[in-house]
Coordinates of C-alpha atoms (C1' of nucleotides) in Angstrom, one line a residue:
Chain A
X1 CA 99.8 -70.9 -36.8
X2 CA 100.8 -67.5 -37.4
X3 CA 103.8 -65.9 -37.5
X4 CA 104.6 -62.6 -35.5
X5 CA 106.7 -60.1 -34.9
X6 CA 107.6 -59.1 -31.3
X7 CA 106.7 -55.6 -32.4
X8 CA 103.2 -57.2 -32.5
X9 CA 102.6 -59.5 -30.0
X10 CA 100.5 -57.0 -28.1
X11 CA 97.4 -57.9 -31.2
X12 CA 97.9 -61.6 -30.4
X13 CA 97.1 -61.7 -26.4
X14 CA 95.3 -65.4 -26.0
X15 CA 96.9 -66.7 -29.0
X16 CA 99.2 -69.4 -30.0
X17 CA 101.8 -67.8 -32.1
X18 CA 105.2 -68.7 -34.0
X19 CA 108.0 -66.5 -33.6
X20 CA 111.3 -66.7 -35.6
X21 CA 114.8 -65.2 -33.9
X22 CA 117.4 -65.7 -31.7
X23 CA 118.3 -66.4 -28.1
X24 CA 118.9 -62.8 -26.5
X25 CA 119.5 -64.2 -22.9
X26 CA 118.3 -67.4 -20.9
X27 CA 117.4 -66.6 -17.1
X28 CA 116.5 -69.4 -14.8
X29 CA 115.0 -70.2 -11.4
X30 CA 115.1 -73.8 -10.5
X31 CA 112.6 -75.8 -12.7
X32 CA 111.3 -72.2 -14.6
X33 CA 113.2 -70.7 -17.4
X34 CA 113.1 -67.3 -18.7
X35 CA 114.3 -67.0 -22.3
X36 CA 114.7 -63.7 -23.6
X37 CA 113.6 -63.6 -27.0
X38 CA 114.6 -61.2 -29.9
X39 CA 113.8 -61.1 -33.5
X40 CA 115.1 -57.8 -34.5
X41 CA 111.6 -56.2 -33.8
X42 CA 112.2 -56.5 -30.5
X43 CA 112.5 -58.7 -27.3
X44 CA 110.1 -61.0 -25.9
X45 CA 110.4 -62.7 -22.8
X46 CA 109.2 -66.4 -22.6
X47 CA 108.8 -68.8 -19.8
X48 CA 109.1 -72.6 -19.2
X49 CA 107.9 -74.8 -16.9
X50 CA 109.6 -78.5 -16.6
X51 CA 106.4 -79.5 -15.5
X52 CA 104.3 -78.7 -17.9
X53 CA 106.3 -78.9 -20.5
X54 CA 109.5 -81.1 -20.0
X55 CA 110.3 -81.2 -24.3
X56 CA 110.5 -77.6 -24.6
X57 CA 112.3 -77.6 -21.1
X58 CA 114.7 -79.8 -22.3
X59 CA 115.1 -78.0 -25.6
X60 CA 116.2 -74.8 -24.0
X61 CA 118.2 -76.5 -20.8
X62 CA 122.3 -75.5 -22.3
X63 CA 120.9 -73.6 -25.6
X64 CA 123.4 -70.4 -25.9
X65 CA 123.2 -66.7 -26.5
X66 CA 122.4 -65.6 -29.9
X67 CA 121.6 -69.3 -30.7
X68 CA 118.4 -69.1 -33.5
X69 CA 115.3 -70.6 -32.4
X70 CA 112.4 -71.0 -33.7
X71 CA 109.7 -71.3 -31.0
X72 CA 105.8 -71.2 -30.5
X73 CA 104.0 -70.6 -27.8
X74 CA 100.6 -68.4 -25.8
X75 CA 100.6 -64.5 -25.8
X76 CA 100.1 -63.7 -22.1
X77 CA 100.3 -60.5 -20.3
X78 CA 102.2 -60.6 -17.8
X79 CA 103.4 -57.3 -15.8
X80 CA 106.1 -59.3 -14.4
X81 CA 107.5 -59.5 -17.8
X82 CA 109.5 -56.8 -19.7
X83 CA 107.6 -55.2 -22.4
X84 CA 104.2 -55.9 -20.1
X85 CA 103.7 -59.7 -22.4
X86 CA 105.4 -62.8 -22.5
X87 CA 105.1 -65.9 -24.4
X88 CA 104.3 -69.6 -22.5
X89 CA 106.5 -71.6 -24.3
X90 CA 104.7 -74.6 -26.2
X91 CA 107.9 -75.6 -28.5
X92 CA 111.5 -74.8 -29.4
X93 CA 113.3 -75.6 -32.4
X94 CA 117.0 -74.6 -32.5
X95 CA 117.9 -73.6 -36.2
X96 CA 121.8 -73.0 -35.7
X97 CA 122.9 -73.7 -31.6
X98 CA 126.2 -71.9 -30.9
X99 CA 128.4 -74.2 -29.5
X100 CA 129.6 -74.1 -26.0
X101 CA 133.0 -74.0 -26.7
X102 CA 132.9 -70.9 -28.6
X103 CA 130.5 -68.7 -27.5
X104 CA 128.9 -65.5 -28.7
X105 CA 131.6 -62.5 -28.0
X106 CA 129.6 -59.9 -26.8
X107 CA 127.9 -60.6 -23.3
X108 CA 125.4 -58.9 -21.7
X109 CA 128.0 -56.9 -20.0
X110 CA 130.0 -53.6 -20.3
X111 CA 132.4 -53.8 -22.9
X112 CA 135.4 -51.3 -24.3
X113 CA 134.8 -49.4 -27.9
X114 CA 137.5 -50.5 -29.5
X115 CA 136.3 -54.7 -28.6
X116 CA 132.4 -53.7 -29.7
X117 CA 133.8 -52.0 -32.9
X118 CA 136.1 -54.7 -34.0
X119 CA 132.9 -56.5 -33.7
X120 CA 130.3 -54.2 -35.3
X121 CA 128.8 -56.8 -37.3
X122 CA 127.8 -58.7 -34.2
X123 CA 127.6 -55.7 -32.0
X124 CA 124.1 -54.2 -34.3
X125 CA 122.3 -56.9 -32.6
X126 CA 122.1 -55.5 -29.6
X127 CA 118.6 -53.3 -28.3
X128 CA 120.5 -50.2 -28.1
X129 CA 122.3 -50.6 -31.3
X130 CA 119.2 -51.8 -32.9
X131 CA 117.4 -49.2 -32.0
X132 CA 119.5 -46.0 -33.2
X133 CA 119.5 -48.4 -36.5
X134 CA 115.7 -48.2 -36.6
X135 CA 115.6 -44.1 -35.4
X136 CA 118.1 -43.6 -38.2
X137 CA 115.4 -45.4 -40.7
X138 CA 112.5 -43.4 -39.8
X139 CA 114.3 -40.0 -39.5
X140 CA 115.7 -40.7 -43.1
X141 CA 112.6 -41.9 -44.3
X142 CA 110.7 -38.5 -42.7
X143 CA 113.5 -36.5 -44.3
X144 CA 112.3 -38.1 -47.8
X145 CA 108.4 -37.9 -47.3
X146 CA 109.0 -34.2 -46.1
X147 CA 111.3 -33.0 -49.1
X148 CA 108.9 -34.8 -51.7
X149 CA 105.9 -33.1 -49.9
X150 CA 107.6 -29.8 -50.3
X151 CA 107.9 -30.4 -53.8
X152 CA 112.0 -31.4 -53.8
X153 CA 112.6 -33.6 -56.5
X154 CA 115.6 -36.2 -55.7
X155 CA 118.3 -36.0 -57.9
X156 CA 121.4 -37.5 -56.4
X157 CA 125.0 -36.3 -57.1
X158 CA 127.5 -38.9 -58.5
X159 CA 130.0 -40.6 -56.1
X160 CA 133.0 -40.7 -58.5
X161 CA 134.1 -36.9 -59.6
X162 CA 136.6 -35.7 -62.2
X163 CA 138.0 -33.3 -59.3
X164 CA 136.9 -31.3 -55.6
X165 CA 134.2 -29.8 -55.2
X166 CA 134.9 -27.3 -52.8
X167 CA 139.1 -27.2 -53.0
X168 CA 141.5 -29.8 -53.2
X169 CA 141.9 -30.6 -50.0
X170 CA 141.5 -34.5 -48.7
X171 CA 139.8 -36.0 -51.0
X172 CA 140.0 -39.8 -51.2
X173 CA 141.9 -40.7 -54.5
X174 CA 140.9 -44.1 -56.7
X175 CA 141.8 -45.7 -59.8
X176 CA 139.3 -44.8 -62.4
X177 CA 139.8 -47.3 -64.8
X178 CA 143.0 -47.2 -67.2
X179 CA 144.9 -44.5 -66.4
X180 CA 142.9 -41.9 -64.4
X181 CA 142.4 -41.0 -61.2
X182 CA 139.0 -40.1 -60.4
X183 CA 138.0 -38.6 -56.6
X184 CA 135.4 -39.9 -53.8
X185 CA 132.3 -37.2 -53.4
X186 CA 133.0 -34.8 -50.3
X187 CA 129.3 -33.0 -51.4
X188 CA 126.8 -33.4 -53.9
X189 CA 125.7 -29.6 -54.0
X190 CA 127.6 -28.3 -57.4
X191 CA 125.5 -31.2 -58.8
X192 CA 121.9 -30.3 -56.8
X193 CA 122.9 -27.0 -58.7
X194 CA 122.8 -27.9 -61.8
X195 CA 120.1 -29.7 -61.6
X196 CA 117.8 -26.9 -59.5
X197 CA 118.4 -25.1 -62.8
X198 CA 116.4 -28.0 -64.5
X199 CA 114.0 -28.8 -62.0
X200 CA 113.5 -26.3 -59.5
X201 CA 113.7 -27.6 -56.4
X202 CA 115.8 -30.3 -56.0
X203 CA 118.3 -32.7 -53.4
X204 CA 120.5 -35.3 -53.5
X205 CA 121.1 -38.1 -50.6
X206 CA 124.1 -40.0 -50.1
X207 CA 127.7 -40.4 -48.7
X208 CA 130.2 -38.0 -48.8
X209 CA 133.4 -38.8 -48.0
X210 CA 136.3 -36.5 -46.3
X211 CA 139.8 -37.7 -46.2
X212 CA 140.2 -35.4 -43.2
X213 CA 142.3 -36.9 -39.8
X214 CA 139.6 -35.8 -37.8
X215 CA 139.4 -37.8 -34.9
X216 CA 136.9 -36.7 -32.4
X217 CA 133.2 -37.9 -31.7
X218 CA 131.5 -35.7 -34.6
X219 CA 133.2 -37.5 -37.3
X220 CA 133.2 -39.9 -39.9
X221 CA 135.0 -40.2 -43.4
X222 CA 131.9 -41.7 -44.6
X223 CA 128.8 -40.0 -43.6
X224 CA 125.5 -39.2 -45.0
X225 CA 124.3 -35.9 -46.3
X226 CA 120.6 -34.4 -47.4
X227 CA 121.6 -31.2 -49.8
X228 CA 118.6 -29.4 -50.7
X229 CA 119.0 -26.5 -53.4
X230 CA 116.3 -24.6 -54.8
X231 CA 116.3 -21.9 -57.9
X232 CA 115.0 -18.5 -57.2
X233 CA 115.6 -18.9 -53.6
X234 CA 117.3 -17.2 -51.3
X235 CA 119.3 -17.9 -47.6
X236 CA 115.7 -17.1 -45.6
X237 CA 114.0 -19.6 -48.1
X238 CA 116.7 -22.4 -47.1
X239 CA 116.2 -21.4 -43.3
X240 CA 112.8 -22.0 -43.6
X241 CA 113.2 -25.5 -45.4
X242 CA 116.0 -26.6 -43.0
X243 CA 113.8 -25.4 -39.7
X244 CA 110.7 -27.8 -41.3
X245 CA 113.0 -30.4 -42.3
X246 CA 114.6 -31.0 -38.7
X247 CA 111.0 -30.5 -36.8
X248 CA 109.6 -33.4 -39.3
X249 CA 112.7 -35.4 -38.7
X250 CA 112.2 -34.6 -34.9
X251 CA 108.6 -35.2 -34.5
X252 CA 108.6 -38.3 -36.8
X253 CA 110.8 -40.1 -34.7
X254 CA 109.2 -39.2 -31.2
X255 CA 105.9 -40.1 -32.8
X256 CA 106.9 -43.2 -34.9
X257 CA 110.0 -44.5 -32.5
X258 CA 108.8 -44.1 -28.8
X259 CA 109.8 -48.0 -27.7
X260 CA 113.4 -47.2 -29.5
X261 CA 114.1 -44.2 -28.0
X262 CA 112.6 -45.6 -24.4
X263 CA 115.2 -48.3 -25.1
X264 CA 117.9 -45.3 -25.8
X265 CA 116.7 -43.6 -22.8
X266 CA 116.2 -40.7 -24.4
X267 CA 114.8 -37.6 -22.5
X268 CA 112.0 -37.1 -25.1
X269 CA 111.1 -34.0 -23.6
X270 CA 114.2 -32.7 -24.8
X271 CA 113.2 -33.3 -28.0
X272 CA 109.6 -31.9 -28.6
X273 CA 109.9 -28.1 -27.9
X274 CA 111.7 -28.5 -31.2
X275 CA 109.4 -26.5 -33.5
X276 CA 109.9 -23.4 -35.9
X277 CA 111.1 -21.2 -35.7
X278 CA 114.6 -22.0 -34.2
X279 CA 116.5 -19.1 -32.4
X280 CA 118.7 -17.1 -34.6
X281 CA 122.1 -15.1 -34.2
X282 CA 123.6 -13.0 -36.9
X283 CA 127.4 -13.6 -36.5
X284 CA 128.0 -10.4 -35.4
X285 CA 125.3 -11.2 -32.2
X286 CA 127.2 -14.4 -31.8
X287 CA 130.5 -12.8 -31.3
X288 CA 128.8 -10.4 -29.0
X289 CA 127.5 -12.9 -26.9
X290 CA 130.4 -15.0 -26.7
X291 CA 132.2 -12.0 -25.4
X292 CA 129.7 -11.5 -22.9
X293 CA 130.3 -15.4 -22.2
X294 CA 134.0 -14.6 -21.6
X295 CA 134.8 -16.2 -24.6
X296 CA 137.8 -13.9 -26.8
X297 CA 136.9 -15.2 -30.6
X298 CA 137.8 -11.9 -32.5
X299 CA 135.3 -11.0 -35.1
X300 CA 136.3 -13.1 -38.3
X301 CA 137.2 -15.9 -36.8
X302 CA 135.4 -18.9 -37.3
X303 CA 133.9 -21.0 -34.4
X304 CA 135.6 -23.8 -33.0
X305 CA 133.7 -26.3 -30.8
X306 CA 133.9 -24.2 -27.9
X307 CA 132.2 -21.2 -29.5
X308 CA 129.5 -24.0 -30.9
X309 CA 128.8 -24.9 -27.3
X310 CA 128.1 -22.1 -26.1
X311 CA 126.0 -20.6 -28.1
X312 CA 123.9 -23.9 -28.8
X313 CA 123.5 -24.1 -24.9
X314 CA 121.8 -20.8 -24.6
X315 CA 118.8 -23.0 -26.2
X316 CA 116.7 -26.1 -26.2
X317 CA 116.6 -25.9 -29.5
X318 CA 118.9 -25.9 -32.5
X319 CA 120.4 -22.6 -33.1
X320 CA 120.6 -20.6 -36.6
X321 CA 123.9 -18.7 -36.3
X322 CA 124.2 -16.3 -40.2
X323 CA 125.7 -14.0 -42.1
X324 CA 129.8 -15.4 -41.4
X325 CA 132.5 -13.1 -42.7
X326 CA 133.0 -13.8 -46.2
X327 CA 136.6 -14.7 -45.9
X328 CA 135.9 -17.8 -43.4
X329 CA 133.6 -19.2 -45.7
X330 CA 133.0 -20.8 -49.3
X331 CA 133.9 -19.4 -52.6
X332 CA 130.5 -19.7 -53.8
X333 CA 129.0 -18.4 -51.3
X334 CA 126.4 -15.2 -51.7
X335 CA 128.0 -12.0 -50.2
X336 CA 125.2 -9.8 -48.4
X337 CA 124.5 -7.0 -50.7
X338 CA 123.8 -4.6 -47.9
X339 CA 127.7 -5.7 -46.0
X340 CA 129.3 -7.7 -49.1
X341 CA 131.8 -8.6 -46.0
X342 CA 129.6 -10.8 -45.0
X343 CA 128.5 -14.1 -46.3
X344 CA 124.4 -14.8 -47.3
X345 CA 125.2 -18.4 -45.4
X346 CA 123.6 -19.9 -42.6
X347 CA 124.7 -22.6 -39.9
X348 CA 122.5 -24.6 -37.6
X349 CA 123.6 -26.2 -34.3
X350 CA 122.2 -28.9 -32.5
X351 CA 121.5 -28.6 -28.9
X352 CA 123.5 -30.3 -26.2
X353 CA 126.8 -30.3 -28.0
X354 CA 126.1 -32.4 -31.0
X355 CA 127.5 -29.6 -33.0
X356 CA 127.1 -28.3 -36.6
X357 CA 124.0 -30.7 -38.4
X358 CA 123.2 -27.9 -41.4
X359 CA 125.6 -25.3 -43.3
X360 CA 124.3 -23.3 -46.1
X361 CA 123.0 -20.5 -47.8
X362 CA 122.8 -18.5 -51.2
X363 CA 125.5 -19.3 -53.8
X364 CA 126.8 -17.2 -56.5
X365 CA 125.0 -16.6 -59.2
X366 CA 127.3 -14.1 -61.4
X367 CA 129.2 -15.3 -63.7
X368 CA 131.9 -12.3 -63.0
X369 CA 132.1 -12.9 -59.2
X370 CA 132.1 -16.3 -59.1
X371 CA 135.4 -16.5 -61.6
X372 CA 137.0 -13.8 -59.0
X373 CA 136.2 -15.7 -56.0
X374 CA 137.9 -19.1 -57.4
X375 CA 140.7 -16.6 -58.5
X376 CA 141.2 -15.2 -54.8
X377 CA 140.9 -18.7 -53.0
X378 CA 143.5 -19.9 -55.8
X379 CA 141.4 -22.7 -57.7
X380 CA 141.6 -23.6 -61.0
X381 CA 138.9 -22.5 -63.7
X382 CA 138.8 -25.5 -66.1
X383 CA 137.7 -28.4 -63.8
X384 CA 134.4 -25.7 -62.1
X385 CA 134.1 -24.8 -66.3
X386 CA 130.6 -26.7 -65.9
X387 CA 129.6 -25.0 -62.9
X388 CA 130.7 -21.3 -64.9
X389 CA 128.3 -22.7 -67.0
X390 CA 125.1 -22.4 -64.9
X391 CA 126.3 -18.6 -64.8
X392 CA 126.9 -18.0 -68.5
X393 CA 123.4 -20.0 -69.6
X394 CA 120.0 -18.8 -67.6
X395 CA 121.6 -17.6 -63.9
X396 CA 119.2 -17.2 -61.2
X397 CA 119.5 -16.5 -57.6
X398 CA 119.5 -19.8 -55.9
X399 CA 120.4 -21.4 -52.3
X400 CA 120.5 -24.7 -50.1
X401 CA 122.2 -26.7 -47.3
X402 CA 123.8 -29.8 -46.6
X403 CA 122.2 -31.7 -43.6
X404 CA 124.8 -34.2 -42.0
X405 CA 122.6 -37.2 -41.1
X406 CA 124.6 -39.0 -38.2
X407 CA 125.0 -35.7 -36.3
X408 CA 121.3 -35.1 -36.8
X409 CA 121.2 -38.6 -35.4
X410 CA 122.9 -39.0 -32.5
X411 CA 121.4 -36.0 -31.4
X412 CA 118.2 -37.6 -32.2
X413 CA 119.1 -40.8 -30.3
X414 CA 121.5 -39.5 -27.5
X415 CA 124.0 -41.3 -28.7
X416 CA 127.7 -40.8 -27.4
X417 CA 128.9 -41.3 -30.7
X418 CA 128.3 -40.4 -34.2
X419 CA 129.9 -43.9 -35.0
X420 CA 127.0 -45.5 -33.5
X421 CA 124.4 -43.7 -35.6
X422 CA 125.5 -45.3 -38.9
X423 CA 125.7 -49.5 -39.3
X424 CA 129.2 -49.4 -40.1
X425 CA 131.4 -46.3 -39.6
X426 CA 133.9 -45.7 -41.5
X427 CA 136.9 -43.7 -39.1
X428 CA 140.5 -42.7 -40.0
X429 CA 141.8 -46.2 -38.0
X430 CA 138.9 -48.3 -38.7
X431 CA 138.0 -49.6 -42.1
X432 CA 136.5 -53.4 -40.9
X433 CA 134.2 -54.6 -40.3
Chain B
rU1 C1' 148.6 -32.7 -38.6
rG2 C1' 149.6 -31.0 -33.2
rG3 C1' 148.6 -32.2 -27.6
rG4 C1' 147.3 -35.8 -23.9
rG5 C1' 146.2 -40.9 -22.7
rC6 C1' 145.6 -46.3 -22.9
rG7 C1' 147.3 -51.5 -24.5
rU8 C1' 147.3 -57.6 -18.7
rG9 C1' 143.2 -64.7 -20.1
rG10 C1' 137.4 -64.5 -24.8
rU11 C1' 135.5 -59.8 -22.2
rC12 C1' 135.9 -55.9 -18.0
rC13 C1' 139.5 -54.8 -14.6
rA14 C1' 143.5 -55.5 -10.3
rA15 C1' 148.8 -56.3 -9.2
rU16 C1' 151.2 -52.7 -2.3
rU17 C1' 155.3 -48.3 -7.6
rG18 C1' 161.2 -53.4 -9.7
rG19 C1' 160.2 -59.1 -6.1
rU20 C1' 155.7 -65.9 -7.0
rA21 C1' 150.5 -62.3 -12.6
rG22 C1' 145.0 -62.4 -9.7
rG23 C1' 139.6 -61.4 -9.5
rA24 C1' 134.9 -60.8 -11.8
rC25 C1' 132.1 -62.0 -16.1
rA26 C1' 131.6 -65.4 -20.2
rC27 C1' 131.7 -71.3 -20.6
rC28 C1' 130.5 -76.2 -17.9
rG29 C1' 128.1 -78.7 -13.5
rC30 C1' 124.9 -78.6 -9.1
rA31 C1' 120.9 -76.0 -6.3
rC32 C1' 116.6 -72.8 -6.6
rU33 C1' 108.8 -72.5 -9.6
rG34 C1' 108.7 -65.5 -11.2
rU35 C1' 113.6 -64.4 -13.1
rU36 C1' 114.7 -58.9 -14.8
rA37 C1' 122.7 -58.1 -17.2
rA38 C1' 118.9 -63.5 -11.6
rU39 C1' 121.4 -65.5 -7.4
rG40 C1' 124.5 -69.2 -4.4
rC41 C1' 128.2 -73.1 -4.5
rG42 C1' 131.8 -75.8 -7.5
rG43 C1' 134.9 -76.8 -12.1
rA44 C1' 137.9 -76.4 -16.5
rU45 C1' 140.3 -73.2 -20.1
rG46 C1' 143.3 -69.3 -20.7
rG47 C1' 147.2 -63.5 -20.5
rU48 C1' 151.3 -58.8 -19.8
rG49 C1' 150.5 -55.6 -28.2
rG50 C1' 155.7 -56.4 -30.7
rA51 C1' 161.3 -55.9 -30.8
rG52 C1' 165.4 -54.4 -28.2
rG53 C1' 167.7 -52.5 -23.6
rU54 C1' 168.8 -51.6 -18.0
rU55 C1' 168.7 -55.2 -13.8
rC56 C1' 170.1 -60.8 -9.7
rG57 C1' 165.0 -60.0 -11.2
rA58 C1' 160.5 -56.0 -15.7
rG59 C1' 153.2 -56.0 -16.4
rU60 C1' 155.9 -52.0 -13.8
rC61 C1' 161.9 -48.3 -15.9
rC62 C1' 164.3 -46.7 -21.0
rU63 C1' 164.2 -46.7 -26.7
rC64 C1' 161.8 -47.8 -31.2
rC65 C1' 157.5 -49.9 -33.6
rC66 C1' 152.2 -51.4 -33.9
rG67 C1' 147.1 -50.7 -32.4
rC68 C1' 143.4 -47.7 -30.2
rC69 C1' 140.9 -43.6 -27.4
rC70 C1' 140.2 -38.4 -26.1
rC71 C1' 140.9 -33.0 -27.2
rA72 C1' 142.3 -29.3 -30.9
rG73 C1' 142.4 -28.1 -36.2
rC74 C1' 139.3 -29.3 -40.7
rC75 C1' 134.3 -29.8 -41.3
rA76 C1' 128.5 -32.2 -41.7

RNA sequence: UGGGGCGUGGUCCAAUUGGUAGGACACCGCACUGUUAAUGCGGAUGGUGGAGGUUCGAGUCCUCCCGCCCCAGCCA
């Protein structure tokens, strides 16, 4: 007898099947049962009779949430079933029952963040979380088929490094064997530098970690980034890349996740007027229009989340904001040869308030400049001596971004909170599970 | 790092503003042959985050501590 997934019962209709899982939920009415079934694929509803089939009856009568089964049984559709199938039950096997007197935690019920965090590890099982888990795989899985079609070559950054790379500020300290202290990545791109300069077009993926107190919805202090960087390229080059990048992240996941985000109820409608190319502002537009928005940001001030709400809610789609006062931003960042006060770098916001999800633009590439911009932002020269380097031997003009994956996420999915997007967030209070 | 808020059975909440700490869910039992977080009836378990203080009396008021949430800042 073959073994299925729930995902495809629908190519097994007629047939007697084996399915491996756990008890989801066990409704009854009199001498039916209705077993919700779920195997990580999915849930599958099953049904009972004590008639006709007292054993596996009996074996289900007092079996507990989240108990494992193994159970076999006839694909039937069944519109009275969720999902539009259901399995007649020919056999249960428990493989671990949960005993009564300490049941599963998390009930089918509404339950406070702090209770379903404290119990992450359990809490993944259910639909919802399972499937952000399984948007989350395909959008990072589109993001990897779409650089490597474009030609990017992954070359990921190291987590350990000798210092910051972009300032000192909170970086997460460790032990680096004997008596050195060696830092936690906060961004691979000084690395996807270098390495554009050997390959071309290049980008790392992988965690970055910011020792920042942030504490609101849009943060982690372990989250995962996509930095593309490209040599000979410039900030319209990277706009490009990053507008192709989220539409193939976008349109992956409507096309490859539909069930997940049904499950999510996502408003997928939302989601697929998201095609190139994306609205743009210069910042000197943006501060116009926040003006006309009542907003008072003075030009040269950065935007806070205010300023990104408004102008992402002008649009269904994300919105390019460039060309930022060079003070507000980077020290390697490009200035704009026609207005050097302004900065060849680029942000994109996502829609309905899920904030920044891509910063970039042109870096440096003079040798003279860059030294003077780590001089005015008060940085020391030895520990970038490496990154000097890529100025002193074969400079070209070069660019990229930094996608934040569990912003692009939960605005993929919907979700609340970016601390849902990932299996286990990392937040300033929570370090467990 | 600032500002605001919340901690009550395993979970989600209530307690007439200082006067006997309660309900629902979860768990168990019974009933029900199409349930959709099933429903109805019954049962057992079990709690005021911690330490002080005020008071005849504190879940409620005061001080400190601990944990967490939200907003801002920083950023992706």
């Amino acid at each position: 007898m073959a073994v299925v997934t729930i995902a495809e019962v629908a190519n097994h209709e007629g047939q007697e099947i084996r399915l491996r899982g756990w008890l989801y939920n066990l409704r009854e009415s009199g001498k039916l049962l209705f077993p919700q079934f779920r195997d990580g694929t999915g849930v599958l509803q099953g049904v009972v009779s004590q008639k006709e089939n007292p054993e596996a009856f009996q074996a289900l009568t007092g079996l507990t949430q989240e108990s494992s089964v193994e159970v076999t049984g006839v694909v039937r559709a069944d519109a009275r079933a969720p999902g539009g199938y259901e399995l007649q039950v020919t056999g249960v096997a428990a493989v671990q029952k949960i005993p009564e007197g300490d049941p599963y935690p998390i009930q089918l019920k509404e339950h406070g963040v702090d209770f379903l965090l404290e119990n992450r590890h359990l809490w993944i099982r259910t639909p919802r979380q399972a499937a952000i888990l399984r948007v989350r795989d395909e959008a990072i899985f589109a993001a990897r088929e779409f650089m490597h079609q474009q030609g990017y070559v992954l070359t990921d950054a190291p987590v350990f490094t000798p210092s910051a790379c972009e300032g000192t500020t909170n970086l997460f300290e460790v032990d680096y064997l004997d008596d050195r202290k060696a830092y936690l990545t906060q961004s691979g791109q000084l690395y996807v530098e270098a390495t554009a300069a050997a390959l071309g077009k290049v980008y790392c993926f992988g965690p970055a970690f910011r020792a920042e107190r942030s504490k609101t919805r849009r943060h982690l202090t372990e989250f995962w980034m996509l930095e593309p960087e490209a040599a000979y390229a410039g900030m319209e080059d990277m706009i490009a890349l990053a507008e192709g990048l989220i539409t193939y992240m976008v349109q992956s996941a409507i096309a490859r996740c539909p069930q997940q985000l049904a499950v999510l109820g996502r408003d997928v409608a939302r989601l697929e007027t998201v095609r190139p190319p994306f609205p743009r502002l210069s910042y000197d537009d943006a501060i116009e229009l926040l003006h006309r928005q009542g907003n008072a940001t003075a030009w040269g001030e950065d935007f806070g989340g205010d300023e990104e709400t408004i102008l992402s809610s002008q649009h269904d789609r994300p919105v390019i904001v460039h060309r930022f006062p060079t003070a507000i931003k980077a020290f390697y960042m490009q200035p704009d040869p026609q207005r050097p006060e302004l900065a060849l770098g680029f942000d994109i916001l996502a829609p309905e308030g899920y904030g920044e999800i891509v910063g970039g633009g042109e870096r440096i590439s003079s040798y003279d400049l860059l030294r003077e911009r780590l001089r005015q932002h008060d940085l020391p020269e030895e520990p970038f001596r490496w990154y000097l380097d890529l100025r002193r031997y074969g400079s070209v003009p070069h660019a990229g971004f930094g996608l934040g994956i569990e912003r692009t996420i939960a605005w993929i999915t919907g979700a609340e909170h970016i601390r849902e997007t990932i299996p286990f967030p990392r937040t300033i209070y929570r370090l467990w599970p």
